[in-house]
Tab-separated table of C-alpha atoms and ligand atoms in Angstrom:
chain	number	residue	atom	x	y	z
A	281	UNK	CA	-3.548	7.155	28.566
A	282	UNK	CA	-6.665	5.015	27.265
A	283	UNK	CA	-4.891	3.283	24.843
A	284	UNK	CA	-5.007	-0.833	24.073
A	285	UNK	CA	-1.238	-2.364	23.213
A	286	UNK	CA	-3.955	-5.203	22.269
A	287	UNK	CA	-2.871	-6.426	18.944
A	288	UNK	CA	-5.912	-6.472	16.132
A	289	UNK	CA	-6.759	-3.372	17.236
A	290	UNK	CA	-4.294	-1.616	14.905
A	291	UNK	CA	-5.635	2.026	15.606
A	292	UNK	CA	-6.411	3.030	11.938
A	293	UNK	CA	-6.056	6.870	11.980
A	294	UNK	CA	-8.656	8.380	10.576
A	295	UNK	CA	-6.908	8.541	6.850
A	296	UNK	CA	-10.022	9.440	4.663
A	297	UNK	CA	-8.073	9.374	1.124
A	298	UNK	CA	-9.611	10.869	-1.594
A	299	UNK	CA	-9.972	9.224	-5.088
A	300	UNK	CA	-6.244	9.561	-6.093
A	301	UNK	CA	-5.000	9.920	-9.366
A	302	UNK	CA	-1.463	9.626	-10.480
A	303	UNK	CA	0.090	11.547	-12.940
A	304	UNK	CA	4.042	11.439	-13.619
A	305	UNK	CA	5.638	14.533	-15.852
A	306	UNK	CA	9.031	13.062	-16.540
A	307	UNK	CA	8.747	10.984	-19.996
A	308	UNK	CA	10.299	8.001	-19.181
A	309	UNK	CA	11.192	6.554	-22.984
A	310	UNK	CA	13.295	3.366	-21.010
A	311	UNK	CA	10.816	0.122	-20.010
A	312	UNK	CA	12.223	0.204	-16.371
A	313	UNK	CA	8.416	-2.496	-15.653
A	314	UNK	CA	10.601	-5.382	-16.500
A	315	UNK	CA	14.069	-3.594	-16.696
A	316	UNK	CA	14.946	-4.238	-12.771
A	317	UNK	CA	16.835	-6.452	-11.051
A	318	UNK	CA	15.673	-7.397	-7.545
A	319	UNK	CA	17.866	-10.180	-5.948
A	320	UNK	CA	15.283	-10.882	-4.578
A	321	UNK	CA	13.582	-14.226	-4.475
A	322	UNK	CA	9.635	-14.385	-5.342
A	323	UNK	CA	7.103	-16.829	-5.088
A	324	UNK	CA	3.916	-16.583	-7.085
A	325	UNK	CA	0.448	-15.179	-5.608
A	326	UNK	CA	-1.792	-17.896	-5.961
A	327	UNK	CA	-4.407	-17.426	-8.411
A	328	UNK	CA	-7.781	-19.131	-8.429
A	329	UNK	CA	-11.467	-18.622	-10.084
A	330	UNK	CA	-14.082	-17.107	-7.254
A	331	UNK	CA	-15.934	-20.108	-7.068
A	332	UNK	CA	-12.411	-22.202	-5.819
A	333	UNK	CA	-12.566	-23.187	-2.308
A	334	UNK	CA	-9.006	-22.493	-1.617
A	335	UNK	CA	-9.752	-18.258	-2.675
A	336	UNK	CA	-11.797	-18.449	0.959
A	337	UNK	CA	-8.786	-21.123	2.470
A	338	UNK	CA	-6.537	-18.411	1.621
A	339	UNK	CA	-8.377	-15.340	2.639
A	340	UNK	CA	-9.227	-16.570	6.075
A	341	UNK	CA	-5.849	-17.552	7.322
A	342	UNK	CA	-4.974	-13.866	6.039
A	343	UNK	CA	-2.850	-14.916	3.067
A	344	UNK	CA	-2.808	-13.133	-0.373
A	345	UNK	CA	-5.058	-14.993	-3.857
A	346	UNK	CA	-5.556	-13.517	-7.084
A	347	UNK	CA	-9.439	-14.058	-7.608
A	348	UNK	CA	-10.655	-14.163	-11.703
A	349	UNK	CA	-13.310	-13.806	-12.865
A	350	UNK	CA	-14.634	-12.164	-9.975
A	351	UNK	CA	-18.102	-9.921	-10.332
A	352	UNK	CA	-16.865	-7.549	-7.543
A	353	UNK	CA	-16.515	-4.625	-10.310
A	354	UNK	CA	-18.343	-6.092	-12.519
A	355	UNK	CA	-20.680	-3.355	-12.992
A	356	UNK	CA	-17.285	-1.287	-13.996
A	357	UNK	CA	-15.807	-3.437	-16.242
A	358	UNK	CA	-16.427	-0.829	-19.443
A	359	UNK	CA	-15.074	2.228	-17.550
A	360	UNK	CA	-12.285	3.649	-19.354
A	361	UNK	CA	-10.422	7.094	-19.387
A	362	UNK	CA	-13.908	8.490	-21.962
A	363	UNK	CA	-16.529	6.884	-20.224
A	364	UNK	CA	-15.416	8.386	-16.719
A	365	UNK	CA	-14.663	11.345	-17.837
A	366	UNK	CA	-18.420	11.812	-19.039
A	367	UNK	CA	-19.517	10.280	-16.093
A	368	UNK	CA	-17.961	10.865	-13.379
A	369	UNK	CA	-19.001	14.417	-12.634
A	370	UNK	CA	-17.865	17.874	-12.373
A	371	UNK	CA	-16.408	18.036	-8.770
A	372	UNK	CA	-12.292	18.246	-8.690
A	373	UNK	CA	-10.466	15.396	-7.405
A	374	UNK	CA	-7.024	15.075	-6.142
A	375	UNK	CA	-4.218	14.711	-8.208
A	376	UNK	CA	-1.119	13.705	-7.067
A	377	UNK	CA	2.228	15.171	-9.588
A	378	UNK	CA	5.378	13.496	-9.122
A	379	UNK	CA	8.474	14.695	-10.780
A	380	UNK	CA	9.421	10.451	-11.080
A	381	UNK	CA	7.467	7.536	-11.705
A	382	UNK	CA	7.294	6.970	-7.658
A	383	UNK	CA	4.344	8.161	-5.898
A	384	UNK	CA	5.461	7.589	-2.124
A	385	UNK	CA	2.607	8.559	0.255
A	386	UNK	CA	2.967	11.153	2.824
A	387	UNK	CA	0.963	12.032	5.829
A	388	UNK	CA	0.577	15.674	5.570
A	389	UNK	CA	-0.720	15.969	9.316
A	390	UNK	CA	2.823	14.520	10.267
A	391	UNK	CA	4.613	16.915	8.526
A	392	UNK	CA	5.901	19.847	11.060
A	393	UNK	CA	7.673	16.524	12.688
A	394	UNK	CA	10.370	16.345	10.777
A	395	UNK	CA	12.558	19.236	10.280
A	396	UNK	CA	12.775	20.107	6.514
A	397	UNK	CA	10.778	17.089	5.271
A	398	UNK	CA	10.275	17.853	1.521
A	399	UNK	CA	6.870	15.759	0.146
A	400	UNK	CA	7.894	13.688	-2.652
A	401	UNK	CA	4.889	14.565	-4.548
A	402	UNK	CA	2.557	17.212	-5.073
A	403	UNK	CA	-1.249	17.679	-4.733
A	404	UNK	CA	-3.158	19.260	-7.069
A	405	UNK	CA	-6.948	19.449	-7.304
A	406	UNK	CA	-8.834	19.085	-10.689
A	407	UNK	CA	-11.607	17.772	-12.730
A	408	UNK	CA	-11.548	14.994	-14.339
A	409	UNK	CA	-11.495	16.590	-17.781
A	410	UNK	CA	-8.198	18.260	-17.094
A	411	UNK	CA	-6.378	15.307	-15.530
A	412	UNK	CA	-7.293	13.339	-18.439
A	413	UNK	CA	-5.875	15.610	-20.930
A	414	UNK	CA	-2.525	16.080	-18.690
A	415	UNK	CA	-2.128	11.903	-18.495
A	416	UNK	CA	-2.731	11.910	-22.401
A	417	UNK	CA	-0.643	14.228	-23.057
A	418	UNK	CA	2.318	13.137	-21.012
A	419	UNK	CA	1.187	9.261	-22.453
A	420	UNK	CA	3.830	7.794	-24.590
A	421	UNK	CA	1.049	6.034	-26.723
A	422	UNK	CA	3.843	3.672	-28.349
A	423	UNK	CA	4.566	2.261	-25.291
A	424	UNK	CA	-20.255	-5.321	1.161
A	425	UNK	CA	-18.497	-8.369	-0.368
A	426	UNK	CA	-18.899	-11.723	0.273
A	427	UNK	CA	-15.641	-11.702	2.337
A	428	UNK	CA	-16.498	-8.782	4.794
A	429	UNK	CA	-18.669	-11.364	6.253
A	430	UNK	CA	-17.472	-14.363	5.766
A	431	UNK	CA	-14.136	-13.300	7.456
A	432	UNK	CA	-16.195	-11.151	10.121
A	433	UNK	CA	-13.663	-7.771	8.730
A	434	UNK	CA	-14.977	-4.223	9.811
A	435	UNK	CA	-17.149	-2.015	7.548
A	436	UNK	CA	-15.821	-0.890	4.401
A	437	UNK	CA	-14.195	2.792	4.871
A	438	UNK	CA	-13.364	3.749	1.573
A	439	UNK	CA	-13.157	3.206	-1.929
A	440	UNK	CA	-10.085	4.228	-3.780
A	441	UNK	CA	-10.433	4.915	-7.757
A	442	UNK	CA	-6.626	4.692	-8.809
A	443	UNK	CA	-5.971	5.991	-12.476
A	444	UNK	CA	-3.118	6.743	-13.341
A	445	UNK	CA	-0.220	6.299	-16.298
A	446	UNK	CA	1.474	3.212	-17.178
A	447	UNK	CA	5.293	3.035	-15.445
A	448	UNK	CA	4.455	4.373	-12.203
A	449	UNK	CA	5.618	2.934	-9.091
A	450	UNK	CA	3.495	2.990	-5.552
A	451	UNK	CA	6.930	2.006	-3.851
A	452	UNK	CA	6.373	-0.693	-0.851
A	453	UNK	CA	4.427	0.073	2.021
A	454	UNK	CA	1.516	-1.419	4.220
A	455	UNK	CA	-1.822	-0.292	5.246
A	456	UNK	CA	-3.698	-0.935	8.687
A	457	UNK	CA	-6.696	-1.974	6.611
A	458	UNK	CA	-7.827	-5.080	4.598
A	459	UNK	CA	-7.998	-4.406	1.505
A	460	UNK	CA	-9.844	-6.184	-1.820
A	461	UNK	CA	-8.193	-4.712	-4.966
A	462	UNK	CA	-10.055	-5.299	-8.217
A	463	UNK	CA	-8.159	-4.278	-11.423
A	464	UNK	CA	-10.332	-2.648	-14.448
A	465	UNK	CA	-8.405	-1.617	-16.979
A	466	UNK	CA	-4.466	-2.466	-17.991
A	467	UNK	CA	-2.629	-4.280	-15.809
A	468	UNK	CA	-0.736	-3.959	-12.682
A	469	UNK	CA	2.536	-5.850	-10.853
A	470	UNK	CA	2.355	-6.626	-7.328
A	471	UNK	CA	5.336	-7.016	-4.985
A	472	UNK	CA	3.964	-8.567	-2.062
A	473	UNK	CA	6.177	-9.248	1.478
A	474	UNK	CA	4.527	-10.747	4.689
A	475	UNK	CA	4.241	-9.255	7.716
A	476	UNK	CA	7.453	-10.782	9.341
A	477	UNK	CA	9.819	-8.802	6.742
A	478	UNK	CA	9.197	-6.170	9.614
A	479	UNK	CA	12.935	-5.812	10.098
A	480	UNK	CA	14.233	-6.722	6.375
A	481	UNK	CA	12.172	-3.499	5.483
A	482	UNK	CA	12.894	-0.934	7.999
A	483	UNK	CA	10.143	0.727	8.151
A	484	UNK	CA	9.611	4.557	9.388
A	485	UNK	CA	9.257	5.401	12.519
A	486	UNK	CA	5.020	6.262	13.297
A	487	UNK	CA	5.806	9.852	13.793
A	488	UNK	CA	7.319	10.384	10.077
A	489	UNK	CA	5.123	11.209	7.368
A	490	UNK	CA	6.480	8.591	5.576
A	491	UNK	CA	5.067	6.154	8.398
A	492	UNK	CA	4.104	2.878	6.882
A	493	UNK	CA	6.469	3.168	4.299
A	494	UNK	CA	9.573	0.850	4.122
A	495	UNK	CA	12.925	3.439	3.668
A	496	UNK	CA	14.556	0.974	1.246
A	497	UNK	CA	14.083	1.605	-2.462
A	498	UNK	CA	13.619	-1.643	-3.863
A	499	UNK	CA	14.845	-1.047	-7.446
A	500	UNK	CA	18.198	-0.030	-6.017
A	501	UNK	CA	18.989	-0.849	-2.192
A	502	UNK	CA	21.387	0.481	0.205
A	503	UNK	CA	22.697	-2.483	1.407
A	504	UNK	CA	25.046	-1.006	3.643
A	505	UNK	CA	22.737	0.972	5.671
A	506	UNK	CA	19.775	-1.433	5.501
A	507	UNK	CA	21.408	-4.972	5.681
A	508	UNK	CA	18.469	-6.944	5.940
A	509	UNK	CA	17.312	-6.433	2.921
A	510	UNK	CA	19.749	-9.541	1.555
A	511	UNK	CA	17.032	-11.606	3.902
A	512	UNK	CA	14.300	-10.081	2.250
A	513	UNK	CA	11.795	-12.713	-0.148
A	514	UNK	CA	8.004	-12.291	-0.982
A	515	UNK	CA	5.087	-12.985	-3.569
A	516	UNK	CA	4.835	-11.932	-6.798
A	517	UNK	CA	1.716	-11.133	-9.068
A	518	UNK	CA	-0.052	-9.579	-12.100
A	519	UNK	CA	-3.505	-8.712	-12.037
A	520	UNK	CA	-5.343	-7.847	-14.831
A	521	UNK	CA	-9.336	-6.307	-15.555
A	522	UNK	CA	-11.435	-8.794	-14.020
A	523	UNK	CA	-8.894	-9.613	-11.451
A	524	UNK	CA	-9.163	-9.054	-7.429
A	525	UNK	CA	-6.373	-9.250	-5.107
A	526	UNK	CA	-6.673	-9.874	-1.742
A	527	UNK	CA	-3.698	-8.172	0.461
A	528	UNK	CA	-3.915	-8.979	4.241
A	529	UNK	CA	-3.982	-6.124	6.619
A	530	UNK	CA	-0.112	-5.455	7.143
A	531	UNK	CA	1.206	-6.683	4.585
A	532	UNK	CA	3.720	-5.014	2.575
A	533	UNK	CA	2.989	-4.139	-1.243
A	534	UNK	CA	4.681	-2.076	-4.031
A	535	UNK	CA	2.668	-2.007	-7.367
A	536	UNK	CA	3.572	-1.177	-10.900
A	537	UNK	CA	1.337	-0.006	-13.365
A	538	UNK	CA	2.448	-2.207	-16.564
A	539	UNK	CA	3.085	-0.613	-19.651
A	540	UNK	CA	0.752	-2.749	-21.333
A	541	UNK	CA	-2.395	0.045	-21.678
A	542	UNK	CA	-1.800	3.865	-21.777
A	543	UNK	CA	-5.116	3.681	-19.487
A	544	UNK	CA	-4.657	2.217	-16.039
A	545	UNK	CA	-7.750	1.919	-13.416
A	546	UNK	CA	-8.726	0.215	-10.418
A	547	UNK	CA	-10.888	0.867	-7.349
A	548	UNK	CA	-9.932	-0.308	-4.119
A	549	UNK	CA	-12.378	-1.758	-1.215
A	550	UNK	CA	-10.524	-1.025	2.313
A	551	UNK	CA	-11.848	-2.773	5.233
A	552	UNK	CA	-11.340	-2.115	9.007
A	553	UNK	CA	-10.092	-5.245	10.716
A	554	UNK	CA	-12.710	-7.620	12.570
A	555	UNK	CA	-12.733	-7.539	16.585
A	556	UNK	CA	-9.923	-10.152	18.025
A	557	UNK	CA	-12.152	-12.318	20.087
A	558	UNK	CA	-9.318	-14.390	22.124
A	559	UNK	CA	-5.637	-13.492	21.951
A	560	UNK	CA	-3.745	-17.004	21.649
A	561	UNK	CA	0.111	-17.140	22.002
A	562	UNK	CA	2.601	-16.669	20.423
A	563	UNK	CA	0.978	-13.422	18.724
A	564	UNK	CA	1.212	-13.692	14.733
A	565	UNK	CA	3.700	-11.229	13.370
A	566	UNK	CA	0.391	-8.557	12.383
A	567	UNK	CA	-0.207	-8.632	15.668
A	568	UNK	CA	3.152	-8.163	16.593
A	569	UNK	CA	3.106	-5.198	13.982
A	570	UNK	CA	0.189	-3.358	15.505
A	571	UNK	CA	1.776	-3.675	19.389
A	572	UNK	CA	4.949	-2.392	17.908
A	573	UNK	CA	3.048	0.263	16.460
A	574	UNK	CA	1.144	0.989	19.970
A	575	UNK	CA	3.771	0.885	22.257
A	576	UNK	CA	5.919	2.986	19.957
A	577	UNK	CA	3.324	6.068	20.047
A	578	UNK	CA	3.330	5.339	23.723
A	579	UNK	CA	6.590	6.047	23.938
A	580	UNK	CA	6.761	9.404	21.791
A	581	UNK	CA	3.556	10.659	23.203
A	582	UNK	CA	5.148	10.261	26.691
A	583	UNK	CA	8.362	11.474	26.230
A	584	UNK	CA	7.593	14.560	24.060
A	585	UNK	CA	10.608	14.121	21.788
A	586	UNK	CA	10.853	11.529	18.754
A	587	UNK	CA	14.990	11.734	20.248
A	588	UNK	CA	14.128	10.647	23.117
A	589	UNK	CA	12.832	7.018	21.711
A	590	UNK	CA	15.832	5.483	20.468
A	591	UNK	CA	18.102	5.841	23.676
A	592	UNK	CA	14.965	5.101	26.032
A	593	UNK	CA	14.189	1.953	24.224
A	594	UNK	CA	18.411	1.201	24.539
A	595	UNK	CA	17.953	1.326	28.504
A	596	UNK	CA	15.010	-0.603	28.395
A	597	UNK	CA	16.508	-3.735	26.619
A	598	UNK	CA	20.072	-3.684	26.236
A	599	UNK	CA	21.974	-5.813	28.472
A	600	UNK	CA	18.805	-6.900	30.206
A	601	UNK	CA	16.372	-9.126	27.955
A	602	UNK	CA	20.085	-9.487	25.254
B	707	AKG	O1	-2.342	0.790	-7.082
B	707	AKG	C1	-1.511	1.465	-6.486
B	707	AKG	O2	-0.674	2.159	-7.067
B	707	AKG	C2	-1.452	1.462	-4.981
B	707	AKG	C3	-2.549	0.678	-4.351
B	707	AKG	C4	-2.376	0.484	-2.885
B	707	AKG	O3	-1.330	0.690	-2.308
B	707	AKG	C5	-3.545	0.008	-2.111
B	707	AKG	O4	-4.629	-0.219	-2.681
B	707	AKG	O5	-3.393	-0.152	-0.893
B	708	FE2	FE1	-1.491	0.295	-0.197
């Protein structure tokens, strides 16, 4: 087996999204953006003009900033719901249907691993034409950067374009990628949680197709089966056009579309993670993350059976490193 446990090399897999558009069918007349009550406790994301010189502080010892005024879309700060639709071409693009406001990703290759998994959401294909019609009519109308190389990150992979209708959720989750996320049109809330709320989120095991996705819904936790989640605290932030957020590789996010704008759009710049040159001690908790991540498809890929993990890992620990 030729693969590294070393951490920063957080084996992305190959996930070549599609632009992904978001379109909910259930009209949801009740303002649920503010209507929540986390007991949670939140600290801002800092927010700083590009030309501060803690935005670069912040983004090199892998912490979240809000940039303004950054030029980073700049070139896309008229696009709107018209302008792409006359623009953007005739190819189809995937459209993602969701019977709630929640759009919680799915791997479809990991699928046939779990018995009866039923996708939370559905993928359609379409042009843009159509999918602009379906979000209006479903609308309730009354309601290579700079940083790739400064920070030495990988290429850029992809480029999400993320339109979709105010109220929906992208419930928390991370991604093995950093990623620069610049707001164009209405606004959106960030939940943000660091990478050592590991255990306070209980994430899915790798093998689900829910991997990278934290089980607990945050707008109404099950505190009984996932405990932690009364240790749970993070950052909180809005970012509107003209805004960029930076979230670190790992880090757990949930975003909101705010109600604000019946047309919400942003584009996404995902970056693979530079080369670790020298591992120092003790590991940072992404680190920690992407050996967890390693040694637990390690462990499935050798002993055949996703079962098989949970009592092996017992024997390996219990009553000998407790
Ligand atoms: O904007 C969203 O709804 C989700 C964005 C996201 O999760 C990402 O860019 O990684
Ligand atoms: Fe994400």
């Amino acid at each position: 087996m030729a693969r590294s446990l070393v951490p920063g090399s957080g084996e992305f897999e190959n996930w070549k999204p599609a632009p992904k558009m978001a379109a909910s069918y259930e009209n949801e007349s009740e303002n649920r953006f503010n209507g929540n009550s986390f007991s949670i406790p939140f600290q801002e994301i800092p927010r700083f003009p590009k030309s501060d010189k803690r935005v670069n502080e912040l983004i090199s010892c892998k912490e979240p900033v809000i940039v303004t005024g950054s030029d980073l879309v700049g070139s896309a700060s008229h696009w709107s719901l018209d302008y792409l639709a006359e623009n953007i071409g005739d190819g189809t693009f995937n459209v993602y249907k969701s019977a709630s406001r929640k759009f919680k990703y799915y791997s479809d290759k990991k699928m046939q691993a779990v018995h009866e998994f039923a996708p939370p959401t559905q993928l359609l294909e379409m042009r843009f034409q159509e999918f602009m019609k379906l979000i209006r009519s479903k609308t309730n109308t009354n309601s290579e950067s700079e940083q790739q190389q400064g920070n030495s990150w990988g290429q850029l992979t992809s480029n999400l374009l993320l339109v979709g209708m105010p109220g929906n959720v992208t419930p928390v989750h991370y991604d093995e990628q950093e990623n620069l996320f610049a707001q164009i049109r209405g606004s959106k809330r960030f939940l943000l949680f660091h990478p050592d709320q590991f255990e306070n989120l209980y994430p899915y095991p790798v093998h689900h197709p829910h991997d990278r996705q934290s089980q607990v819904d945050l707008e109404n936790p099950d505190y009984e089966q996932f405990p932690n989640v009364r240790n749970l605290h993070g950052y909180e932030g809005v970012v509107g056009p003209g805004d960029v957020l930076y979230i670190p590789m790992y880090w757990w996010h949930q975003v909101e579309s705010c109600p604000d704008s019946e047309e919400n759009i942003s584009v996404n710049f995902w970056y693979m993670a530079g080369s670790v040159e020298k591992i120092e001690h003790p590991l940072s908790a992404q680190q920690k993350v992407a050996m967890s991540r390693n040694i637990e498809k390690m462990c499935l890929e050798a002993l055949g059976d996703p079962s098989e993990v949970a009592p092996f890992m017992k024997m390996l620990v219990l009553g000998r490193y407790t």
